[in-house]
């Protein structure tokens, strides 16, 4: 009898879900996604919009998505295009907008989050600040913030501790990474991702920073000897929508999207943690690697002293430099949110 009752409840729940889906008006969405050659897009973002959303809505909501690079965009212009309504839904990496306003660096400063749990806590603490900032200034509604795997050091040189960066040339992709490298006596070099392999091979740079699995996918293990397993930062990305385009959607569609984007974001965060470890394993040829090709890099595990040193550089150099270029309100918001999570404070 209990089995029959449970089955009846399950059928009723499914019927209720189907009924809710039937209530949704026919809607087609256009999304500009993240980089189309990365797993966050191919394994999560694209299937979410093109398969999961139609499936959960019983075909009432459909979506078209392309990575921003497939549309000939470079990335930094996405927020402006969303603000103007040229792009309705978009995914954009926060570091692309760092030069527009230092508030975009707030959750991803070098050394701020040396593990994924801390990175998520910091991100969630500051999300309401971003929601207000983008809403007021750019007329963009924030739907969620996800992340790439940990950004770590690949070196074609001996590196066993952070102080070994002294005198080395390091490819960086953001201002905060550059400040981190310079704090340890290294020289920051800016170059496109696609130029890094020959640069490492020819000793134009000694090291380069990227996601552990991104570096593996680009075969950096062929031109690097040491992988330093200490997350420097994470490279979070926002999922957002033009406010005017959002306002035109039926309230039931809005609720459906908001609920399900939360699941997408959760899935990408979980994957980022797993992919960070997979990147470590596959670049270094560990048995834990489940991918066909295994690198032969040396995995360098950071010492407690290095972790302390990184936190020191954050407090003494990275945070003060960031505070100097962010507004007083921005710094106050940081102290009231991220500062309370991490028990740190910075002065303007």
Coordinates of C-alpha atoms in Angstrom, one line a residue:
X1 CA 0.0 0.0 0.0
X2 CA 2.9 2.4 0.9
X3 CA 4.5 1.7 -2.5
X4 CA 1.3 2.5 -4.2
X5 CA 0.9 5.7 -2.2
X6 CA 4.5 6.8 -3.0
X7 CA 3.9 6.0 -6.7
X8 CA 0.7 8.1 -6.7
X9 CA 2.5 11.0 -5.0
X10 CA 5.4 10.8 -7.6
X11 CA 2.9 10.7 -10.5
X12 CA 1.0 13.7 -9.0
X13 CA 4.3 15.7 -8.7
X14 CA 5.3 15.0 -12.3
X15 CA 1.8 15.9 -13.4
X16 CA 2.1 19.2 -11.4
X17 CA 5.5 19.9 -13.0
X18 CA 4.1 19.2 -16.5
X19 CA 1.1 21.4 -15.7
X20 CA 3.4 24.3 -14.6
X21 CA 5.5 23.8 -17.8
X22 CA 2.3 23.9 -19.9
X23 CA 1.5 27.3 -18.2
X24 CA 4.6 28.8 -19.6
X25 CA 4.1 30.9 -22.7
X26 CA 6.1 30.0 -25.8
X27 CA 9.4 31.9 -25.5
X28 CA 12.6 31.8 -27.5
X29 CA 15.8 33.2 -25.9
X30 CA 19.1 34.3 -27.4
X31 CA 22.2 33.8 -25.3
X32 CA 25.8 34.9 -25.9
X33 CA 27.8 32.3 -23.8
X34 CA 31.3 32.0 -22.5
X35 CA 34.4 30.8 -24.5
X36 CA 33.2 28.0 -26.7
X37 CA 36.4 26.0 -26.5
X38 CA 36.2 25.5 -22.7
X39 CA 34.4 22.8 -20.7
X40 CA 32.2 25.3 -18.7
X41 CA 30.5 26.2 -22.0
X42 CA 30.5 22.8 -23.8
X43 CA 29.7 20.6 -20.8
X44 CA 27.4 22.9 -18.9
X45 CA 26.3 26.2 -20.4
X46 CA 25.4 25.0 -23.9
X47 CA 23.5 21.8 -22.8
X48 CA 21.7 23.8 -20.1
X49 CA 20.1 26.3 -22.6
X50 CA 19.7 24.0 -25.6
X51 CA 18.6 20.7 -23.9
X52 CA 17.7 21.2 -20.2
X53 CA 15.6 24.3 -20.5
X54 CA 13.4 23.0 -23.3
X55 CA 13.1 19.6 -21.5
X56 CA 12.1 21.2 -18.2
X57 CA 9.7 23.5 -19.9
X58 CA 8.1 20.8 -22.0
X59 CA 9.3 22.6 -25.1
X60 CA 7.7 25.9 -24.1
X61 CA 11.0 27.7 -23.7
X62 CA 13.7 27.3 -26.3
X63 CA 17.1 28.9 -26.6
X64 CA 19.9 29.6 -29.1
X65 CA 23.4 30.0 -27.8
X66 CA 26.8 30.8 -29.2
X67 CA 30.1 31.5 -27.4
X68 CA 31.1 35.2 -27.6
X69 CA 34.3 34.2 -29.5
X70 CA 32.1 32.5 -32.1
X71 CA 30.4 35.9 -32.7
X72 CA 33.7 37.7 -33.3
X73 CA 33.6 39.3 -29.9
X74 CA 36.7 39.6 -27.6
X75 CA 34.8 39.6 -24.3
X76 CA 35.4 43.1 -22.7
X77 CA 32.6 44.6 -24.8
X78 CA 29.9 42.2 -23.5
X79 CA 28.7 44.2 -20.5
X80 CA 28.3 47.3 -22.7
X81 CA 26.4 45.3 -25.3
X82 CA 24.1 43.8 -22.7
X83 CA 23.6 47.3 -21.2
X84 CA 22.6 48.6 -24.7
X85 CA 20.3 45.6 -25.3
X86 CA 22.3 44.5 -28.3
X87 CA 22.9 41.3 -26.4
X88 CA 20.0 40.0 -24.3
X89 CA 21.4 37.2 -22.2
X90 CA 25.2 37.0 -21.8
X91 CA 28.0 35.3 -19.9
X92 CA 31.1 37.4 -19.2
X93 CA 34.3 37.1 -17.3
X94 CA 34.6 39.7 -14.6
X95 CA 38.3 40.3 -15.1
X96 CA 37.5 41.6 -18.6
X97 CA 35.9 44.7 -16.9
X98 CA 38.6 45.3 -14.3
X99 CA 40.0 48.3 -16.2
X100 CA 36.4 49.8 -16.4
X101 CA 35.9 49.7 -12.7
X102 CA 38.0 48.1 -9.9
X103 CA 34.8 46.8 -8.3
X104 CA 35.0 44.0 -10.9
X105 CA 38.1 42.7 -9.2
X106 CA 36.7 42.6 -5.7
X107 CA 36.0 38.9 -5.5
X108 CA 39.0 37.6 -7.4
X109 CA 42.0 39.4 -6.1
X110 CA 45.2 37.3 -6.1
X111 CA 45.5 35.4 -2.8
X112 CA 42.0 36.1 -1.7
X113 CA 40.6 32.6 -2.1
X114 CA 43.2 29.8 -1.9
X115 CA 40.5 27.1 -2.2
X116 CA 37.1 26.7 -4.0
X117 CA 35.0 26.8 -0.8
X118 CA 36.4 30.2 0.1
X119 CA 36.0 31.4 -3.5
X120 CA 32.3 30.5 -3.4
X121 CA 31.8 32.1 0.0
X122 CA 33.5 35.3 -1.2
X123 CA 31.4 35.4 -4.4
X124 CA 28.1 34.9 -2.7
X125 CA 28.9 37.5 -0.1
X126 CA 29.6 40.2 -2.7
X127 CA 26.9 39.1 -5.2
X128 CA 24.2 41.6 -3.9
X129 CA 26.7 44.4 -4.4
X130 CA 27.2 43.4 -8.0
X131 CA 23.5 43.0 -8.5
X132 CA 22.9 46.6 -7.4
X133 CA 26.0 48.0 -9.3
X134 CA 25.1 46.4 -12.6
X135 CA 21.4 47.1 -12.2
X136 CA 21.9 50.8 -11.4
X137 CA 24.8 51.5 -13.7
X138 CA 24.3 49.2 -16.7
X139 CA 20.6 48.3 -16.5
X140 CA 21.7 44.7 -16.4
X141 CA 20.1 42.1 -14.2
X142 CA 22.5 39.6 -12.6
X143 CA 21.3 36.0 -12.7
X144 CA 24.3 34.3 -11.1
X145 CA 28.1 34.1 -10.9
X146 CA 30.0 30.9 -11.7
X147 CA 33.7 30.2 -12.0
X148 CA 36.5 28.6 -14.0
X149 CA 38.9 26.2 -12.3
X150 CA 41.7 27.5 -10.1
X151 CA 44.3 29.8 -11.9
X152 CA 47.7 28.3 -11.2
X153 CA 51.3 28.6 -12.2
X154 CA 52.8 26.5 -15.0
X155 CA 56.6 26.9 -15.2
X156 CA 59.3 25.7 -17.6
X157 CA 61.8 26.4 -14.8
X158 CA 62.5 25.1 -11.3
X159 CA 59.9 26.5 -8.9
X160 CA 59.4 24.9 -5.4
X161 CA 58.2 27.9 -3.5
X162 CA 56.7 31.3 -4.1
X163 CA 60.0 33.1 -3.6
X164 CA 61.3 31.2 -6.6
X165 CA 59.3 33.6 -8.8
X166 CA 62.0 36.2 -8.1
X167 CA 63.6 37.2 -11.3
X168 CA 61.2 35.1 -13.5
X169 CA 59.1 36.4 -16.4
X170 CA 55.5 35.3 -15.9
X171 CA 52.5 35.5 -18.3
X172 CA 49.5 37.0 -16.5
X173 CA 46.0 37.8 -17.7
X174 CA 44.8 40.3 -15.2
X175 CA 46.1 43.3 -13.1
X176 CA 45.8 41.4 -9.9
X177 CA 47.8 38.5 -11.2
X178 CA 50.5 41.0 -12.3
X179 CA 50.6 42.5 -8.8
X180 CA 51.0 39.1 -7.3
X181 CA 53.9 38.2 -9.6
X182 CA 55.6 41.6 -9.0
X183 CA 55.2 41.2 -5.2
X184 CA 57.4 38.1 -5.3
X185 CA 60.0 39.8 -7.5
X186 CA 58.9 38.5 -10.9
X187 CA 58.1 40.4 -14.1
X188 CA 54.6 40.3 -15.4
X189 CA 54.2 39.7 -19.2
X190 CA 50.9 40.2 -21.0
X191 CA 50.2 37.9 -23.9
X192 CA 47.3 36.1 -25.5
X193 CA 46.5 32.6 -24.4
X194 CA 47.4 31.2 -27.8
X195 CA 50.9 32.6 -27.7
X196 CA 51.9 31.0 -24.4
X197 CA 53.1 27.6 -25.7
X198 CA 55.8 29.0 -28.0
X199 CA 56.7 31.6 -25.4
X200 CA 57.3 28.9 -22.7
X201 CA 59.1 26.7 -25.2
X202 CA 61.5 29.5 -26.3
X203 CA 61.9 30.9 -22.8
X204 CA 60.3 34.2 -23.7
X205 CA 58.5 33.6 -20.4
X206 CA 59.5 31.2 -17.5
X207 CA 56.0 30.7 -16.2
X208 CA 52.4 31.3 -17.1
X209 CA 49.1 31.4 -15.1
X210 CA 45.9 29.8 -16.3
X211 CA 43.3 27.2 -15.1
X212 CA 44.9 23.8 -14.4
X213 CA 42.6 22.0 -16.9
X214 CA 42.8 24.9 -19.4
X215 CA 46.5 24.5 -19.4
X216 CA 46.2 20.8 -19.9
X217 CA 43.8 21.2 -22.8
X218 CA 46.2 23.6 -24.5
X219 CA 49.1 21.1 -23.9
X220 CA 51.1 23.3 -21.7
X221 CA 52.5 20.1 -20.1
X222 CA 54.5 19.7 -23.2
X223 CA 56.4 22.9 -22.6
X224 CA 56.4 23.1 -18.8
X225 CA 58.2 21.2 -16.1
X226 CA 56.6 22.4 -12.8
X227 CA 52.9 22.9 -11.8
X228 CA 52.5 24.8 -8.6
X229 CA 49.2 23.7 -7.0
X230 CA 48.2 26.9 -5.2
X231 CA 45.1 28.7 -6.5
X232 CA 46.1 32.3 -7.1
X233 CA 42.6 33.3 -8.2
X234 CA 39.6 31.8 -10.0
X235 CA 38.3 34.0 -12.9
X236 CA 34.6 34.2 -12.0
X237 CA 32.0 34.9 -14.7
X238 CA 28.6 36.6 -14.5
X239 CA 25.4 35.3 -16.1
X240 CA 23.2 38.3 -16.8
X241 CA 20.4 39.7 -18.9
X242 CA 19.5 43.1 -20.2
X243 CA 16.9 44.5 -17.8
X244 CA 14.6 45.8 -20.5
X245 CA 14.7 42.4 -22.3
X246 CA 14.0 40.7 -18.9
X247 CA 11.1 43.0 -18.2
X248 CA 9.4 41.9 -21.4
X249 CA 9.4 38.2 -20.3
X250 CA 6.3 36.7 -18.7
X251 CA 6.8 36.6 -14.8
X252 CA 6.4 32.7 -15.0
X253 CA 9.2 32.6 -17.5
X254 CA 11.4 34.9 -15.3
X255 CA 10.8 32.6 -12.3
X256 CA 11.6 29.5 -14.3
X257 CA 14.9 31.0 -15.6
X258 CA 16.0 32.3 -12.2
X259 CA 15.3 28.9 -10.5
X260 CA 17.2 26.9 -13.1
X261 CA 20.1 29.2 -13.6
X262 CA 20.9 28.7 -9.9
X263 CA 21.3 25.0 -10.7
X264 CA 23.5 25.8 -13.7
X265 CA 25.7 27.9 -11.5
X266 CA 25.9 25.2 -8.8
X267 CA 26.9 22.6 -11.4
X268 CA 29.7 24.8 -12.8
X269 CA 31.1 25.5 -9.3
X270 CA 31.1 21.8 -8.5
X271 CA 32.8 21.1 -11.9
X272 CA 35.4 23.8 -11.3
X273 CA 36.5 22.1 -8.1
X274 CA 36.7 18.7 -9.8
X275 CA 38.4 20.1 -12.9
X276 CA 41.1 21.8 -10.8
X277 CA 42.1 18.4 -9.3
X278 CA 41.8 16.7 -12.7
X279 CA 44.1 19.3 -14.2
X280 CA 46.7 18.6 -11.5
X281 CA 46.4 14.9 -12.1
X282 CA 46.6 14.9 -15.9
X283 CA 49.4 17.5 -16.2
X284 CA 51.5 15.4 -13.9
X285 CA 50.5 11.9 -15.1
X286 CA 48.8 10.8 -11.8
X287 CA 46.8 7.6 -11.8
X288 CA 43.8 9.9 -10.9
X289 CA 43.8 11.2 -14.5
X290 CA 40.8 9.9 -16.4
X291 CA 41.8 11.6 -19.7
X292 CA 43.7 9.7 -22.5
X293 CA 47.0 11.8 -22.5
X294 CA 49.1 12.2 -19.4
X295 CA 51.7 14.9 -18.9
X296 CA 54.9 14.4 -16.9
X297 CA 55.1 17.7 -15.0
X298 CA 56.3 17.8 -11.4
X299 CA 53.4 18.7 -9.0
X300 CA 54.6 21.2 -6.4
X301 CA 52.4 21.2 -3.3
X302 CA 52.5 24.6 -1.5
X303 CA 53.8 24.6 2.1
X304 CA 52.1 26.3 5.0
X305 CA 54.8 28.9 4.9
X306 CA 53.9 29.7 1.2
X307 CA 50.2 29.9 2.1
X308 CA 51.0 32.4 4.9
X309 CA 53.3 34.3 2.5
X310 CA 50.5 34.6 -0.1
X311 CA 48.1 35.9 2.6
X312 CA 50.7 38.4 3.6
X313 CA 51.1 39.7 0.1
X314 CA 47.3 40.0 -0.2
X315 CA 47.1 42.1 2.9
X316 CA 50.3 44.2 2.4
X317 CA 50.3 44.8 -1.4
X318 CA 47.3 43.4 -3.4
X319 CA 44.5 44.7 -1.3
X320 CA 45.9 48.2 -0.6
X321 CA 46.7 48.7 -4.4
X322 CA 43.2 47.6 -5.2
X323 CA 41.6 49.9 -2.6
X324 CA 43.5 52.8 -4.0
X325 CA 41.8 52.4 -7.4
X326 CA 38.3 51.5 -6.1
X327 CA 35.8 54.0 -4.7
X328 CA 35.2 54.6 -1.0
X329 CA 31.8 53.0 -1.3
X330 CA 33.3 50.0 -3.1
X331 CA 35.9 49.5 -0.3
X332 CA 33.2 49.8 2.3
X333 CA 31.1 47.2 0.5
X334 CA 34.1 44.9 0.4
X335 CA 34.8 45.2 4.1
X336 CA 31.1 44.7 5.0
X337 CA 30.8 41.5 2.9
X338 CA 34.0 39.8 1.9
X339 CA 35.9 41.3 4.8
X340 CA 33.5 39.7 7.3
X341 CA 33.7 36.3 5.6
X342 CA 37.5 36.3 5.6
X343 CA 38.0 38.4 8.8
X344 CA 40.1 41.0 6.9
X345 CA 39.7 44.8 6.3
X346 CA 41.3 47.3 3.9
X347 CA 41.4 51.1 4.2
X348 CA 40.9 53.5 1.4

